[in-house]
Short mmCIF file of C-alpha atoms and ligand atoms in Angstrom, two decimals:
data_model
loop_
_atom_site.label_atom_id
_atom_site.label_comp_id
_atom_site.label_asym_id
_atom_site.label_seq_id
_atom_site.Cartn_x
_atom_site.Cartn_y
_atom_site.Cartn_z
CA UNK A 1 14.56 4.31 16.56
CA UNK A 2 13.27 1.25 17.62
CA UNK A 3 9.75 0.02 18.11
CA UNK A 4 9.80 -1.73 21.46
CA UNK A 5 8.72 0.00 24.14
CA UNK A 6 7.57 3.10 22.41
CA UNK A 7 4.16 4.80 22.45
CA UNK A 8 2.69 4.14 18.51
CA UNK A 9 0.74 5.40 16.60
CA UNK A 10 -1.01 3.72 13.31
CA UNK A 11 -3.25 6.58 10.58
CA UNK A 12 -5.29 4.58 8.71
CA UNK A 13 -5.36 1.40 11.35
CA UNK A 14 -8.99 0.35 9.47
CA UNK A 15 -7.54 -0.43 6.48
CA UNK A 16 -5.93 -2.98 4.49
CA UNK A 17 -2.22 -2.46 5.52
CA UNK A 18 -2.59 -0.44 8.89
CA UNK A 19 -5.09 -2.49 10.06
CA UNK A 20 -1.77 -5.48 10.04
CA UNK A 21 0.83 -3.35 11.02
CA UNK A 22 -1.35 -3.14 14.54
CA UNK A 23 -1.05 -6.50 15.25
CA UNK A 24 3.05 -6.69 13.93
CA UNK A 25 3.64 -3.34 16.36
CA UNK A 26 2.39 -4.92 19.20
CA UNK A 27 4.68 -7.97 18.32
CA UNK A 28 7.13 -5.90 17.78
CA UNK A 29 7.12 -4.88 21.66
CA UNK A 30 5.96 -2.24 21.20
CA UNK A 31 3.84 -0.04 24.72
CA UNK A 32 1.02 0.97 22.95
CA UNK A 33 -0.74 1.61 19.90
CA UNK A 34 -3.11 4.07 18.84
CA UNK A 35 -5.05 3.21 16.14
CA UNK A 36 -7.50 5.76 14.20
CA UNK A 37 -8.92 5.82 11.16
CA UNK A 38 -11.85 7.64 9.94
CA UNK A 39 -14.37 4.55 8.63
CA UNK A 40 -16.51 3.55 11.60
CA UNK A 41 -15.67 0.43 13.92
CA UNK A 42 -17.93 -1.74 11.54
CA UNK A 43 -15.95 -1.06 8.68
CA UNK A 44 -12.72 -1.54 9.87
CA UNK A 45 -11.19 -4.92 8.42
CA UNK A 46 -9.45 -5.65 11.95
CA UNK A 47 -10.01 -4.14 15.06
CA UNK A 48 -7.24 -5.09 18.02
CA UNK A 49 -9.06 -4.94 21.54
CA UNK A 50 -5.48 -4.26 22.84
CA UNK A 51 -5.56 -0.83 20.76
CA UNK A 52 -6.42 2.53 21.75
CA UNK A 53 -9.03 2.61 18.73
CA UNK A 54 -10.41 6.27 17.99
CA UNK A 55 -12.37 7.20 15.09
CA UNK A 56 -10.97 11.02 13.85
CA UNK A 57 -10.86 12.48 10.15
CA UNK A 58 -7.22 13.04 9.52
CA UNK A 59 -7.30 15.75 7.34
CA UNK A 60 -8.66 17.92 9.96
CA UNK A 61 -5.54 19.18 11.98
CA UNK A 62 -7.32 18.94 15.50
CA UNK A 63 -7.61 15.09 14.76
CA UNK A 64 -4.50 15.36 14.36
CA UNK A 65 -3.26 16.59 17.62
CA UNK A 66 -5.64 14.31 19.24
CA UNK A 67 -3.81 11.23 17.42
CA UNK A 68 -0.54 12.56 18.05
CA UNK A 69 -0.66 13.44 21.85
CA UNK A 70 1.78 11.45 23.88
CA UNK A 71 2.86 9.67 21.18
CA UNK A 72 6.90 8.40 20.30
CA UNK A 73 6.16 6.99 16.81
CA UNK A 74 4.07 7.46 13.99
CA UNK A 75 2.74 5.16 10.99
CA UNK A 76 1.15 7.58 8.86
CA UNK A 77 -0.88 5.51 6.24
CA UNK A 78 -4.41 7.11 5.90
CA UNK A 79 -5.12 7.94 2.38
CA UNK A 80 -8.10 8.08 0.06
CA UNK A 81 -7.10 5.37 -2.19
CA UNK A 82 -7.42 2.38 -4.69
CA UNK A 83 -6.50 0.50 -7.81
CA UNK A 84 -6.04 2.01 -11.26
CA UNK A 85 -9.90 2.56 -11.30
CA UNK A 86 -10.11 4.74 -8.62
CA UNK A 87 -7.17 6.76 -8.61
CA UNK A 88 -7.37 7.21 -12.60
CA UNK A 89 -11.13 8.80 -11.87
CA UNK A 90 -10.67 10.38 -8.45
CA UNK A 91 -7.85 12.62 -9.06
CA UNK A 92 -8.96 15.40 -6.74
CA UNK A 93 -9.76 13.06 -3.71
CA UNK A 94 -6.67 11.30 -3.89
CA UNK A 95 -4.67 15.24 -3.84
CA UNK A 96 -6.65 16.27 -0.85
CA UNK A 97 -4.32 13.61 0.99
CA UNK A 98 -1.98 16.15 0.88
CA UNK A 99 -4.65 17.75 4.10
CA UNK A 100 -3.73 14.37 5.97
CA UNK A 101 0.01 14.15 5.47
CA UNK A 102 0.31 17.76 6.44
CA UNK A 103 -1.76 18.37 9.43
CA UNK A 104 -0.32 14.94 10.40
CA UNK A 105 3.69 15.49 9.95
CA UNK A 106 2.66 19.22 11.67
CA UNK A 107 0.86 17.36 14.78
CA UNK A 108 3.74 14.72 15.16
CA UNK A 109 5.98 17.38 15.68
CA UNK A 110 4.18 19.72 17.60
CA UNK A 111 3.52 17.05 20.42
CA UNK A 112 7.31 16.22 19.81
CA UNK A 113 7.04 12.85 17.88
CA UNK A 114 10.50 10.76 17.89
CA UNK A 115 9.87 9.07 14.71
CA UNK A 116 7.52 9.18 11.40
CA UNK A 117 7.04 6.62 9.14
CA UNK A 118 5.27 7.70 5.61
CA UNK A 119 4.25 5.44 3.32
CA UNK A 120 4.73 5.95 -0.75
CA UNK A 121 3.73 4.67 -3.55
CA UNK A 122 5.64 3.35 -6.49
CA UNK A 123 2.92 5.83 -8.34
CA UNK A 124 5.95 8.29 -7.57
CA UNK A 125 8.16 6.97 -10.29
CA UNK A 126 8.66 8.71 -13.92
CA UNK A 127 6.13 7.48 -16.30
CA UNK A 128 8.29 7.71 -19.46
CA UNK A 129 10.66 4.92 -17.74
CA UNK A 130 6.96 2.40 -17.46
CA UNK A 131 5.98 2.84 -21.28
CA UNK A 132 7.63 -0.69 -22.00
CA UNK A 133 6.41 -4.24 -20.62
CA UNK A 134 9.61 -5.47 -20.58
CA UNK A 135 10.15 -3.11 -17.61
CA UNK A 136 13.78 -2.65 -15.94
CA UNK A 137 13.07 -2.15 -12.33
CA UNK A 138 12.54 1.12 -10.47
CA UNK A 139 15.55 2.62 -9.05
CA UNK A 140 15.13 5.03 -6.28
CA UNK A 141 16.72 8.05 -8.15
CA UNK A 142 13.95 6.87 -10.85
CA UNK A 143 11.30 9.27 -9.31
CA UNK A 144 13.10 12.22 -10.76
CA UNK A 145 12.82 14.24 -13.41
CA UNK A 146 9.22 14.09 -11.57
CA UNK A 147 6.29 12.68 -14.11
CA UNK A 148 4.58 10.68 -11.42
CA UNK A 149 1.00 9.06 -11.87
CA UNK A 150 -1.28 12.28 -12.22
CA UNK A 151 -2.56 13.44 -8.86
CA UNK A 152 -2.50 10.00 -6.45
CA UNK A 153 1.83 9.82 -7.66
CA UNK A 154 2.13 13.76 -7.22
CA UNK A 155 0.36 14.04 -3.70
CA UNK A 156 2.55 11.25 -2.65
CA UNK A 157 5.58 12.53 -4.13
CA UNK A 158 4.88 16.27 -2.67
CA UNK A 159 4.29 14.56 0.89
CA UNK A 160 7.64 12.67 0.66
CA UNK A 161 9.40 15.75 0.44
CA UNK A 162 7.83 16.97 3.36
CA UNK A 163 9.12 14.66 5.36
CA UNK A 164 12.56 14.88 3.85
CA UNK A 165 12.31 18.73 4.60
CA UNK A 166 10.97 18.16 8.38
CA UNK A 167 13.73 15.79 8.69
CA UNK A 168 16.49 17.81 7.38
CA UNK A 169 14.87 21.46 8.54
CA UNK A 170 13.11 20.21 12.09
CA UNK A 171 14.87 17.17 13.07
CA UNK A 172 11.79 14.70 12.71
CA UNK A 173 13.47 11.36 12.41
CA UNK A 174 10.59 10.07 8.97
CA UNK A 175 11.24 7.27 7.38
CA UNK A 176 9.87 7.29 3.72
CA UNK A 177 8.90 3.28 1.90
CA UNK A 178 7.44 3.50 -1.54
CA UNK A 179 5.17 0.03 -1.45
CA UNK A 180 4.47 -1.61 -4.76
CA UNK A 181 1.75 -2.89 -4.79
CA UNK A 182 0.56 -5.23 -1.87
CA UNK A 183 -1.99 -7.60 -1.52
CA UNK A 184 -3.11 -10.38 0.74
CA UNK A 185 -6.02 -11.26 3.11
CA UNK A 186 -8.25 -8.73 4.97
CA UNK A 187 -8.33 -5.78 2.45
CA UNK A 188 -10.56 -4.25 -0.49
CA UNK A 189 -11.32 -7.31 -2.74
CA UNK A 190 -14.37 -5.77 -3.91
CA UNK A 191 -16.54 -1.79 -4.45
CA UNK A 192 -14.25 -0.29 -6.88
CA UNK A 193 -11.15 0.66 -5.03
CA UNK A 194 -9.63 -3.32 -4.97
CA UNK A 195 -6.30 -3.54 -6.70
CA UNK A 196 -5.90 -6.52 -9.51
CA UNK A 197 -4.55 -9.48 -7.30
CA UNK A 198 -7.68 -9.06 -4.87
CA UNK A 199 -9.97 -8.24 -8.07
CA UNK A 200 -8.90 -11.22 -10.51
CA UNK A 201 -9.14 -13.51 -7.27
CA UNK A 202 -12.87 -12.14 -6.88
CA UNK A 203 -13.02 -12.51 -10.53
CA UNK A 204 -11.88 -15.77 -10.59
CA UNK A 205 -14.26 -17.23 -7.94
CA UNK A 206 -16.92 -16.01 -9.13
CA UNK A 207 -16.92 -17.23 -12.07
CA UNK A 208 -15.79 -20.94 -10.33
CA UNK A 209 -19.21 -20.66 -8.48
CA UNK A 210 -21.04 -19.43 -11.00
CA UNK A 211 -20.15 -21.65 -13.43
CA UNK A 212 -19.97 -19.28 -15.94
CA UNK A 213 -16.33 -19.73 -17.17
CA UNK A 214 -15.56 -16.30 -18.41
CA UNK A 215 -13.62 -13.42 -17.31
CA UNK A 216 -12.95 -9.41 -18.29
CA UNK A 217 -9.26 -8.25 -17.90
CA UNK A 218 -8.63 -5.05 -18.09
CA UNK A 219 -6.10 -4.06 -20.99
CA UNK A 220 -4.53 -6.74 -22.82
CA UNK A 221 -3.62 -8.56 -20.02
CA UNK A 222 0.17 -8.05 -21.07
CA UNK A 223 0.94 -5.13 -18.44
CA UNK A 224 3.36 -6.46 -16.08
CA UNK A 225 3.94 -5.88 -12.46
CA UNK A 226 5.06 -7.02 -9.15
CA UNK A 227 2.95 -7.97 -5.77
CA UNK A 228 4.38 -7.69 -2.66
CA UNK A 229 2.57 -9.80 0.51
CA UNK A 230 1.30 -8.12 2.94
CA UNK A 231 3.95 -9.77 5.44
CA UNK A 232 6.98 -8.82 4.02
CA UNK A 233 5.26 -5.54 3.80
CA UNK A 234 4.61 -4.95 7.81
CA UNK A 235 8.19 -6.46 8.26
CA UNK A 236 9.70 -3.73 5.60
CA UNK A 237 7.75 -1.21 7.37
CA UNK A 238 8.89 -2.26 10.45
CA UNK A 239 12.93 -2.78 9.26
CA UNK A 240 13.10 0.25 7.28
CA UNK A 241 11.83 2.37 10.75
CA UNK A 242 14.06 1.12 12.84
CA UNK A 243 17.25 1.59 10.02
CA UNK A 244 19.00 4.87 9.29
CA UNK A 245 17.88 4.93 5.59
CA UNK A 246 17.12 8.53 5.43
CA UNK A 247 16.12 8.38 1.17
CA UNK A 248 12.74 7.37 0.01
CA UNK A 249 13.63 3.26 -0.93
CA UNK A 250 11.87 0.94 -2.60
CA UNK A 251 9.42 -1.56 -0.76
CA UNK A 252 8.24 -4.49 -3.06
CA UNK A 253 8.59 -7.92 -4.83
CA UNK A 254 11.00 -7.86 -7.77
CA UNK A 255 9.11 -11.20 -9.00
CA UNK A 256 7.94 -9.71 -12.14
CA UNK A 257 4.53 -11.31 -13.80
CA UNK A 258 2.08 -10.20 -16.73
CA UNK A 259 -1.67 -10.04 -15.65
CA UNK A 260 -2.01 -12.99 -17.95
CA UNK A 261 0.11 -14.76 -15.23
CA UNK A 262 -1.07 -13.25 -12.42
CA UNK A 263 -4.60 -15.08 -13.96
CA UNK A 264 -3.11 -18.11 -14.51
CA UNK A 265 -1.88 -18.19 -10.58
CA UNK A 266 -5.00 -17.56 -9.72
CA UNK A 267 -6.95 -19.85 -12.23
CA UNK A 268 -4.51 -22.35 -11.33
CA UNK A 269 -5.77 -22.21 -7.45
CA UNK A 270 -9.31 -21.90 -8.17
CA UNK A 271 -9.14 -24.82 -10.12
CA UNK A 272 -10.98 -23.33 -13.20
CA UNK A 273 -10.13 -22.21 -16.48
CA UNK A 274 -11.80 -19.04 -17.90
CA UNK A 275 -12.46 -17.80 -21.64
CA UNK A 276 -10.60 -14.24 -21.23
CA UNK A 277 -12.21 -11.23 -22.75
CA UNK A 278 -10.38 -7.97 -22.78
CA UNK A 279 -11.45 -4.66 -21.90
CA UNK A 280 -8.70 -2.39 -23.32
CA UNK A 281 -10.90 1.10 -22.90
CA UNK A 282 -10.64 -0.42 -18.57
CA UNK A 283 -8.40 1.43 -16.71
CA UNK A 284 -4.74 -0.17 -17.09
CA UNK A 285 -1.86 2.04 -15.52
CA UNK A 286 1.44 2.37 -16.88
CA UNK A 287 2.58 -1.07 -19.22
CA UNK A 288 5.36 -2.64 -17.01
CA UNK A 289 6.57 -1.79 -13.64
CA UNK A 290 8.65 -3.44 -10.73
CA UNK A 291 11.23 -2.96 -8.11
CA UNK A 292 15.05 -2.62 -8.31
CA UNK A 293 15.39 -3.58 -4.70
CA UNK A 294 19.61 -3.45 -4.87
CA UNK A 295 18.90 -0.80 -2.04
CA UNK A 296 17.14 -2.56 0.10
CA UNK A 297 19.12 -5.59 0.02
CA UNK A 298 22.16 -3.51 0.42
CA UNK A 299 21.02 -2.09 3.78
CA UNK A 300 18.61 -4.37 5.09
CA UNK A 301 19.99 -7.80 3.83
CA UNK A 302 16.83 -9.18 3.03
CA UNK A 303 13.74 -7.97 0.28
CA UNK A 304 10.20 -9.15 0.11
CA UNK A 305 10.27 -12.38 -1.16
CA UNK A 306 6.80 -14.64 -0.61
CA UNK A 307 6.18 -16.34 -3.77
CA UNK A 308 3.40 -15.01 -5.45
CA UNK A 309 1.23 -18.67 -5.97
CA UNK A 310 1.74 -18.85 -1.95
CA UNK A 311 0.42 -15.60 -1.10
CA UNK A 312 -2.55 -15.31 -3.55
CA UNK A 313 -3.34 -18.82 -2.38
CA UNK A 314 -3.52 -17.43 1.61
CA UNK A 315 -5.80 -14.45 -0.47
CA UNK A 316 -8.14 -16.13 -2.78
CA UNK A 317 -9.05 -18.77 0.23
CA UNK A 318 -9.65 -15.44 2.22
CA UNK A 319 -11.58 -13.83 -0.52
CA UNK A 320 -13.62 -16.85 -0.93
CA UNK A 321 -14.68 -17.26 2.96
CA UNK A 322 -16.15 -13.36 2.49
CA UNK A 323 -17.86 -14.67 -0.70
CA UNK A 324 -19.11 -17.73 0.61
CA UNK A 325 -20.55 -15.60 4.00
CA UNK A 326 -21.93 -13.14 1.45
CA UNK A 327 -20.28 -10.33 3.00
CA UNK A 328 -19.88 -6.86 1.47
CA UNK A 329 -16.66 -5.18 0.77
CA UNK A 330 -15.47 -2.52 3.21
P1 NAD B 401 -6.69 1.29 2.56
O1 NAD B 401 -7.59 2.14 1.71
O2 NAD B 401 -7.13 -0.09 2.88
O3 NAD B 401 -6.35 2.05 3.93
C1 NAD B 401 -6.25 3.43 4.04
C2 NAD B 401 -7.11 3.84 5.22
O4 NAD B 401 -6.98 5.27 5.42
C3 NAD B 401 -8.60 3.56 5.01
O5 NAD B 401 -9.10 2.69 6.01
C4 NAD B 401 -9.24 4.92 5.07
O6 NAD B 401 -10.53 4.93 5.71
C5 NAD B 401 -8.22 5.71 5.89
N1 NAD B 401 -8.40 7.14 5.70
C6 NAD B 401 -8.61 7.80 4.53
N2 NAD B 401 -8.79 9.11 4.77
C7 NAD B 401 -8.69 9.28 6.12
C8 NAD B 401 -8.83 10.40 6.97
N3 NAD B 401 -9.11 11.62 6.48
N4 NAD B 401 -8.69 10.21 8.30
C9 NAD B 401 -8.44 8.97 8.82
N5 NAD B 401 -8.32 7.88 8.05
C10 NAD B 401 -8.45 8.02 6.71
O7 NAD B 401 -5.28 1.28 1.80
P2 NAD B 401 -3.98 0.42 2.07
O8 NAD B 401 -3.84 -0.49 0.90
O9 NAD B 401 -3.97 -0.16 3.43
O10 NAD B 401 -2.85 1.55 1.94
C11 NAD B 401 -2.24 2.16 3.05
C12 NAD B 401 -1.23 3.19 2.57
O11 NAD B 401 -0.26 2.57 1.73
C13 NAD B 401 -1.83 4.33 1.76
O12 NAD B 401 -1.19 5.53 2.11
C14 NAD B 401 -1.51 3.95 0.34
O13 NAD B 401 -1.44 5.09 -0.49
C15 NAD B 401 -0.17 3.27 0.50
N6 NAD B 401 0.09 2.33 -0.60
C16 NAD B 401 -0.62 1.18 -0.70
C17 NAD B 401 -0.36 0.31 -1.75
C18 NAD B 401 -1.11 -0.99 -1.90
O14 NAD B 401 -0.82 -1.74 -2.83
N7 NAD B 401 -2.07 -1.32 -1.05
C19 NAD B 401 0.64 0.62 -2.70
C20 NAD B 401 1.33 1.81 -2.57
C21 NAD B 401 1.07 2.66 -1.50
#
């Protein structure tokens, strides 16, 4: 289905991700968008004046036909989420997403919905085949037998076979991405639910300004992992909607880099270099993980592919402007 000219519809518009894919739907063409979230205006990270911009809690399923009236095409990305440190600690609030995927995939069909696009995690994938840092990518056909991250990995995992089953049962066109994780300007850098690229660039420039040339990493710094920026995220979103890829694929970089590295990239930029002190009782997730993206290429001809030093630089200078204004994370 494609994007221009249809009605659309973005769940979790005032956050990191949705809060882009506005601005890349309406430069996609398409009519409209709807944008809701459940944060108020203030605490959105973008808010497009072009948008039909409603504040509703998603879990609730009339907030959900409200979202869903009229529309031809849903991005359903609302989620209580974070980094490691939140979803390792928050297991409960990250399963009662399950109340927003459902209500929503219900809604979007009820009010006869062309198209819905879900959006999954790479927390999906078996742990057992993440033990090693010296990771071989992710296949798709990776995320079974199921041992997904405990609760955030299941809930998604549950919620993309909803939309496999609505598809298959109901004839909802959904479209199902499993982001690794992305990163880039205008999203949490800071509060406890920033993931590492946005928290060692905070980390980082802090310390630059501080002058206190330290830093804590959590684990040993040797966990490996991939980023993905957040362009070649809204333009995977965007690609993979508009395909007829029907399985769950992969949607991230395959450029695979320790945290060590990921500190040197962003040492590197700053300009400083810290004395490292590691925190292995912190929160570390699985030891290596990254993205087989043979799928991807196969039926998209293309995979995320901004260098990592380019997009954390775009980031960090970001970060640092927020820093520098003394504002507080959203
Ligand atoms: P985010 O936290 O910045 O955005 C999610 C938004 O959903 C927030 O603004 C939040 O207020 C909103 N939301 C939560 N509960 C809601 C409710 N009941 N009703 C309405 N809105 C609600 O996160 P993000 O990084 O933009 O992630 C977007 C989606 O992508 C999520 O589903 C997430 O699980 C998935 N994802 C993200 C990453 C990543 O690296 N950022 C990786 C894998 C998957």
């Amino acid at each position: 289905m494609h994007i221009r000219g249809q009605k659309t519809l973005v769940c979790g518009a005032g956050g990191f991700i949705g809060g882009h894919l506005v601005n890349t739907l309406f430069a996609e063409g398409a009519a409209s968008v709807r944008a809701v979230d459940i944060k108020p205006f203030e605490e959105w990270y973008q808010v497009n004046g072009g948008a039909d911009n409603r504040v509703l809690d998603l879990q609730l399923r009339e907030s959900c036909l409200e979202a869903a009236e009229g529309v031809d095409a849903v991005f359903q990305l609302a989620a209580d989420m974070g980094g490691m440190g939140f979803i390792e600690n928050n297991k409960a609030l990250c399963m009662l997403s399950v109340l927003t995927n459902t209500h929503m995939i219900l809604a979007s069909r009820e009010a006869g919905v062309k198209g819905f696009f879900y959006s999954s995690s790479a927390c999906v994938y078996n742990g057992d085949k993440q033990t090693n840092p010296d990771v071989v990518a992710l296949k798709e056909e990776d995320a079974y037998p199921a041992l997904p991250e405990d609760g955030y990995g299941w809930e998604k995992l549950f919620s993309e076979r909803m939309c496999r089953h609505f598809r298959e049962d109901f004839g909802l066109e959904t479209r199902v991405a499993r982001f690794h994780n992305v990163y880039g300007p205008l999203g949490t850098w800071m509060g406890g639910r920033e993931k590492a690229p946005a928290a060692i660039s905070r980390k980082v420039l802090e310390a630059k300004h501080s002058g206190k040339h330290e830093i804590e990493i959590w684990g040993d710094g040797h966990q490996t992992r991939s980023f993905m920026y957040i362009d070649d995220c809204t333009k995977g979103v965007v690609d993979i909607f508009q395909s007829d890829i029907l399985e769950a694929i992969n949607l991230g970089s395959s450029e695979l880099v320790s945290i060590n590295q990921l500190v040197d990239i962003a040492e590197d930029i700053a300009g400083v270099r810290l004395k490292r002190n590691y925190n292995l009782s912190a929160p570390r997730g699985v030891n290596g993980r990254n993205s087989d993206n043979t799928l991807i290429r196969r039926y998209l001809g293309w995979e995320p592919s901004i260098r990592l030093r380019d997009g954390m630089e775009k980031t960090m200078a970001w970060i640092e402007e927020q820093m520098l204004a003394g504002v507080a994370s959203k």
